[in-house]
PDB file of C-alpha atoms in Angstrom:
ATOM      1  CA  MET A 197     -18.329   3.443   2.436  1.00  0.00           C
ATOM      2  CA  ALA A 198     -16.939   5.014  -0.732  1.00  0.00           C
ATOM      3  CA  GLU A 199     -17.743   8.515   0.532  1.00  0.00           C
ATOM      4  CA  ARG A 200     -15.947   7.819   3.819  1.00  0.00           C
ATOM      5  CA  LEU A 201     -12.860   6.706   1.886  1.00  0.00           C
ATOM      6  CA  ARG A 202     -12.967   9.866  -0.247  1.00  0.00           C
ATOM      7  CA  ARG A 203     -13.186  12.044   2.877  1.00  0.00           C
ATOM      8  CA  GLN A 204     -10.250  10.228   4.473  1.00  0.00           C
ATOM      9  CA  ALA A 205      -8.134  10.963   1.381  1.00  0.00           C
ATOM     10  CA  ASP A 206      -9.077  14.678   1.342  1.00  0.00           C
ATOM     11  CA  ARG A 207      -6.256  16.446   3.164  1.00  0.00           C
ATOM     12  CA  SER A 208      -8.246  19.693   3.284  1.00  0.00           C
ATOM     13  CA  ARG A 209     -10.696  18.080   5.736  1.00  0.00           C
ATOM     14  CA  PRO A 210      -9.876  17.049   9.300  1.00  0.00           C
ATOM     15  CA  VAL A 211      -9.935  13.365  10.210  1.00  0.00           C
ATOM     16  CA  GLY A 212     -11.200  11.943  13.470  1.00  0.00           C
ATOM     17  CA  GLU A 213      -9.052  11.447  16.530  1.00  0.00           C
ATOM     18  CA  GLY A 214      -6.739   8.478  16.122  1.00  0.00           C
ATOM     19  CA  SER A 215      -7.094   8.558  12.317  1.00  0.00           C
ATOM     20  CA  VAL A 216      -4.779   9.803   9.583  1.00  0.00           C
ATOM     21  CA  HIS A 217      -5.442  10.803   5.990  1.00  0.00           C
ATOM     22  CA  ALA A 218      -5.160   7.844   3.625  1.00  0.00           C
ATOM     23  CA  THR A 219      -5.765   7.058  -0.018  1.00  0.00           C
ATOM     24  CA  HIS A 220      -7.398   3.739  -0.911  1.00  0.00           C
ATOM     25  CA  TRP A 221      -7.334   1.678  -4.095  1.00  0.00           C
ATOM     26  CA  TRP A 222      -9.077  -1.523  -5.018  1.00  0.00           C
ATOM     27  CA  ILE A 223      -7.364  -4.314  -6.930  1.00  0.00           C
ATOM     28  CA  ALA A 224      -9.727  -5.786  -9.502  1.00  0.00           C
ATOM     29  CA  ASP A 225      -9.852  -7.886 -12.624  1.00  0.00           C
ATOM     30  CA  GLY A 226     -12.738  -6.427 -14.570  1.00  0.00           C
ATOM     31  CA  GLU A 227     -15.688  -6.516 -12.196  1.00  0.00           C
ATOM     32  CA  THR A 228     -14.030  -9.019  -9.846  1.00  0.00           C
ATOM     33  CA  TYR A 229     -12.681  -7.617  -6.577  1.00  0.00           C
ATOM     34  CA  LEU A 230      -9.298  -9.143  -5.731  1.00  0.00           C
ATOM     35  CA  GLY A 231      -8.053  -6.956  -2.893  1.00  0.00           C
ATOM     36  CA  ALA A 232      -7.214  -3.460  -1.696  1.00  0.00           C
ATOM     37  CA  ILE A 233      -4.236  -1.298  -0.817  1.00  0.00           C
ATOM     38  CA  ASP A 234      -4.042   1.873   1.286  1.00  0.00           C
ATOM     39  CA  LEU A 235      -1.409   4.593   1.529  1.00  0.00           C
ATOM     40  CA  ARG A 236      -1.533   6.459   4.830  1.00  0.00           C
ATOM     41  CA  HIS A 237      -0.242   9.991   4.403  1.00  0.00           C
ATOM     42  CA  SER A 238       1.343  10.100   7.879  1.00  0.00           C
ATOM     43  CA  LEU A 239       1.818   7.948  10.949  1.00  0.00           C
ATOM     44  CA  ASN A 240       0.335   8.282  14.420  1.00  0.00           C
ATOM     45  CA  ALA A 241       1.765   6.402  17.420  1.00  0.00           C
ATOM     46  CA  PHE A 242      -0.302   3.279  16.726  1.00  0.00           C
ATOM     47  CA  LEU A 243       0.710   3.115  13.048  1.00  0.00           C
ATOM     48  CA  LEU A 244       4.371   3.768  13.874  1.00  0.00           C
ATOM     49  CA  GLU A 245       4.355   0.862  16.285  1.00  0.00           C
ATOM     50  CA  GLY A 246       2.578  -1.754  14.210  1.00  0.00           C
ATOM     51  CA  GLY A 247       0.568  -0.477  11.232  1.00  0.00           C
ATOM     52  CA  GLY A 248       2.799   1.443   8.846  1.00  0.00           C
ATOM     53  CA  HIS A 249       2.144   3.761   5.917  1.00  0.00           C
ATOM     54  CA  ILE A 250       0.888   1.057   3.559  1.00  0.00           C
ATOM     55  CA  GLY A 251      -1.524  -1.776   4.161  1.00  0.00           C
ATOM     56  CA  TYR A 252      -2.829  -4.268   1.626  1.00  0.00           C
ATOM     57  CA  SER A 253      -4.833  -7.429   1.391  1.00  0.00           C
ATOM     58  CA  VAL A 254      -5.521  -9.878  -1.416  1.00  0.00           C
ATOM     59  CA  ARG A 255      -8.390 -12.331  -1.221  1.00  0.00           C
ATOM     60  CA  PRO A 256      -7.237 -15.945  -0.768  1.00  0.00           C
ATOM     61  CA  SER A 257      -8.339 -17.097  -4.250  1.00  0.00           C
ATOM     62  CA  ALA A 258      -6.169 -14.383  -5.867  1.00  0.00           C
ATOM     63  CA  ARG A 259      -2.981 -14.909  -3.851  1.00  0.00           C
ATOM     64  CA  ARG A 260       0.349 -16.203  -5.181  1.00  0.00           C
ATOM     65  CA  ARG A 261      -0.111 -14.357  -8.512  1.00  0.00           C
ATOM     66  CA  GLY A 262       2.113 -11.362  -7.759  1.00  0.00           C
ATOM     67  CA  LEU A 263      -0.793  -8.968  -7.232  1.00  0.00           C
ATOM     68  CA  ALA A 264       0.362  -7.657  -3.847  1.00  0.00           C
ATOM     69  CA  SER A 265       3.909  -7.063  -5.135  1.00  0.00           C
ATOM     70  CA  TRP A 266       2.589  -5.315  -8.217  1.00  0.00           C
ATOM     71  CA  ALA A 267       0.114  -3.160  -6.278  1.00  0.00           C
ATOM     72  CA  LEU A 268       2.721  -2.234  -3.669  1.00  0.00           C
ATOM     73  CA  GLY A 269       5.168  -1.221  -6.412  1.00  0.00           C
ATOM     74  CA  ALA A 270       2.502   0.929  -8.066  1.00  0.00           C
ATOM     75  CA  VAL A 271       1.505   2.643  -4.814  1.00  0.00           C
ATOM     76  CA  LEU A 272       5.138   3.319  -3.861  1.00  0.00           C
ATOM     77  CA  LEU A 273       5.215   5.537  -6.948  1.00  0.00           C
ATOM     78  CA  LYS A 274       2.555   7.723  -5.303  1.00  0.00           C
ATOM     79  CA  ALA A 275       4.324   8.168  -1.938  1.00  0.00           C
ATOM     80  CA  PRO A 276       6.431  11.213  -2.959  1.00  0.00           C
ATOM     81  CA  GLU A 277       3.227  13.078  -3.894  1.00  0.00           C
ATOM     82  CA  PHE A 278       2.344  12.960  -0.182  1.00  0.00           C
ATOM     83  CA  GLY A 279       5.781  14.144   0.946  1.00  0.00           C
ATOM     84  CA  LEU A 280       6.978  10.632   1.759  1.00  0.00           C
ATOM     85  CA  ASP A 281      10.512   9.619   0.819  1.00  0.00           C
ATOM     86  CA  ARG A 282      10.488   6.606   3.134  1.00  0.00           C
ATOM     87  CA  VAL A 283       7.565   4.392   4.168  1.00  0.00           C
ATOM     88  CA  LEU A 284       6.981   1.889   6.929  1.00  0.00           C
ATOM     89  CA  LEU A 285       5.267  -1.432   6.216  1.00  0.00           C
ATOM     90  CA  THR A 286       4.477  -4.119   8.749  1.00  0.00           C
ATOM     91  CA  CYS A 287       3.244  -7.673   8.609  1.00  0.00           C
ATOM     92  CA  ASP A 288       2.545 -10.424  11.088  1.00  0.00           C
ATOM     93  CA  ASP A 289       5.725 -12.248  12.007  1.00  0.00           C
ATOM     94  CA  GLY A 290       4.412 -15.514  10.554  1.00  0.00           C
ATOM     95  CA  ASN A 291       3.175 -14.021   7.261  1.00  0.00           C
ATOM     96  CA  VAL A 292       5.960 -15.238   4.959  1.00  0.00           C
ATOM     97  CA  GLY A 293       4.151 -14.171   1.768  1.00  0.00           C
ATOM     98  CA  SER A 294       3.734 -10.584   2.920  1.00  0.00           C
ATOM     99  CA  ALA A 295       7.328 -10.418   4.173  1.00  0.00           C
ATOM    100  CA  ARG A 296       8.525 -11.545   0.712  1.00  0.00           C
ATOM    101  CA  THR A 297       6.279  -8.980  -0.987  1.00  0.00           C
ATOM    102  CA  ILE A 298       7.738  -6.180   1.125  1.00  0.00           C
ATOM    103  CA  GLU A 299      11.309  -7.397   0.649  1.00  0.00           C
ATOM    104  CA  ARG A 300      10.854  -7.666  -3.164  1.00  0.00           C
ATOM    105  CA  ASN A 301       9.901  -3.995  -3.143  1.00  0.00           C
ATOM    106  CA  GLY A 302      13.032  -2.936  -1.263  1.00  0.00           C
ATOM    107  CA  GLY A 303      11.849  -3.396   2.326  1.00  0.00           C
ATOM    108  CA  VAL A 304      14.632  -3.455   4.922  1.00  0.00           C
ATOM    109  CA  LEU A 305      13.735  -5.198   8.167  1.00  0.00           C
ATOM    110  CA  GLU A 306      14.147  -2.822  11.121  1.00  0.00           C
ATOM    111  CA  ASP A 307      12.932  -5.171  13.835  1.00  0.00           C
ATOM    112  CA  VAL A 308      10.373  -7.697  15.002  1.00  0.00           C
ATOM    113  CA  ARG A 309       8.332  -6.540  17.988  1.00  0.00           C
ATOM    114  CA  SER A 310       5.273  -7.285  20.066  1.00  0.00           C
ATOM    115  CA  THR A 311       2.497  -4.751  19.506  1.00  0.00           C
ATOM    116  CA  GLU A 312      -1.144  -4.328  20.559  1.00  0.00           C
ATOM    117  CA  THR A 313      -2.118  -6.396  17.514  1.00  0.00           C
ATOM    118  CA  GLY A 314       0.480  -9.167  17.808  1.00  0.00           C
ATOM    119  CA  VAL A 315       4.100  -9.757  16.827  1.00  0.00           C
ATOM    120  CA  LYS A 316       4.980  -7.598  13.801  1.00  0.00           C
ATOM    121  CA  ARG A 317       7.872  -7.462  11.367  1.00  0.00           C
ATOM    122  CA  ARG A 318       8.629  -3.768  10.657  1.00  0.00           C
ATOM    123  CA  TYR A 319      10.188  -2.809   7.324  1.00  0.00           C
ATOM    124  CA  TRP A 320      11.232   0.529   5.857  1.00  0.00           C
ATOM    125  CA  ILE A 321      11.318   1.212   2.127  1.00  0.00           C
ATOM    126  CA  THR A 322      13.235   4.223   0.892  1.00  0.00           C
ATOM    127  CA  ILE A 323      11.609   5.676  -2.194  1.00  0.00           C
ATOM    128  CA  ALA A 324      14.591   5.628  -4.522  1.00  0.00           C
ATOM    129  CA  SER A 325      15.409   6.960  -7.933  1.00  0.00           C
ATOM    130  CA  PRO A 326      14.278   4.733 -10.828  1.00  0.00           C
ATOM    131  CA  THR A 327      17.781   3.338 -11.310  1.00  0.00           C
ATOM    132  CA  SER A 328      18.329   2.272  -7.705  1.00  0.00           C
ATOM    133  CA  ALA A 329      14.811   0.970  -6.995  1.00  0.00           C
ATOM    134  CA  SER A 330      14.022  -2.702  -6.479  1.00  0.00           C
ATOM    135  CA  PRO A 331      13.285  -4.759  -9.633  1.00  0.00           C
ATOM    136  CA  THR A 332       9.563  -4.889  -8.786  1.00  0.00           C
ATOM    137  CA  LEU A 333       9.384  -1.127  -8.275  1.00  0.00           C
ATOM    138  CA  ARG A 334      11.348  -0.518 -11.498  1.00  0.00           C
ATOM    139  CA  ALA A 335       8.923  -2.805 -13.368  1.00  0.00           C
ATOM    140  CA  ALA A 336       5.920  -0.949 -11.925  1.00  0.00           C
ATOM    141  CA  ARG A 337       7.420   2.348 -13.050  1.00  0.00           C
ATOM    142  CA  GLU A 338       7.997   0.999 -16.556  1.00  0.00           C
ATOM    143  CA  THR A 339       4.682  -0.797 -17.107  1.00  0.00           C
ATOM    144  CA  ALA A 340       1.980   1.167 -15.338  1.00  0.00           C
ATOM    145  CA  ALA A 341       0.952   4.720 -14.790  1.00  0.00           C
ATOM    146  CA  PRO A 342       0.562   5.460 -11.077  1.00  0.00           C
ATOM    147  CA  PRO A 343      -2.972   4.901  -9.791  1.00  0.00           C
ATOM    148  CA  GLU A 344      -5.234   7.856  -9.116  1.00  0.00           C
ATOM    149  CA  VAL A 345      -7.811   8.257  -6.360  1.00  0.00           C
ATOM    150  CA  GLY A 346     -10.776   6.070  -7.189  1.00  0.00           C
ATOM    151  CA  THR A 347      -8.782   4.029  -9.684  1.00  0.00           C
ATOM    152  CA  VAL A 348      -9.084   0.301  -9.785  1.00  0.00           C
ATOM    153  CA  LEU A 349      -5.684  -1.323 -10.027  1.00  0.00           C
ATOM    154  CA  PRO A 350      -6.042  -4.006 -12.712  1.00  0.00           C
ATOM    155  CA  LEU A 351      -3.974  -7.114 -13.140  1.00  0.00           C
ATOM    156  CA  PRO A 352      -0.289  -6.520 -14.011  1.00  0.00           C
ATOM    157  CA  GLY A 353       0.218  -5.683 -17.670  1.00  0.00           C
ATOM    158  CA  GLU A 354      -3.308  -4.364 -18.148  1.00  0.00           C
ATOM    159  CA  ARG A 355      -4.180  -0.712 -18.556  1.00  0.00           C
ATOM    160  CA  ILE A 356      -5.160   1.234 -15.447  1.00  0.00           C
ATOM    161  CA  GLY A 357      -8.642   2.644 -15.885  1.00  0.00           C
ATOM    162  CA  GLN A 358     -10.773   5.079 -13.944  1.00  0.00           C
ATOM    163  CA  ARG A 359     -13.727   3.780 -12.007  1.00  0.00           C
ATOM    164  CA  PRO A 360     -15.765   5.378  -9.237  1.00  0.00           C
ATOM    165  CA  LEU A 361     -15.132   3.961  -5.784  1.00  0.00           C
TER     166      LEU A 361
END
């Protein structure tokens, strides 16, 4: 699995039909896996409709601790390196926690629509200068170096360390 993720992040290699290049990070506390976040380098028709540039998940036992907001803020710092100055994020219409996470990071609701995968809330985040960014994004810029490929995103406030995928 780790090799597949590395290949998908390598923009010098083609990806399969229906796929886009993406960079993946794991969210962990020491050796404990807490979740994951992905930054898709571009959008295809499916992702534009209901998937977005960034997707994340946090395991149920680690939710409501600010991990998704922190990880999203950290990954937004990486978006300009992939030529992105604006990113699309989506969540299920009934996912209040994810909607709040996106909104805390500057997400502006474009619409709510029915897609192949259900009813989705579609948000755009403009990657702003440090002074005009959302408070969560400003905090991520101030407290953490941006994650690198294969980096485990630790808990907020802890040092980001390298670890093989």
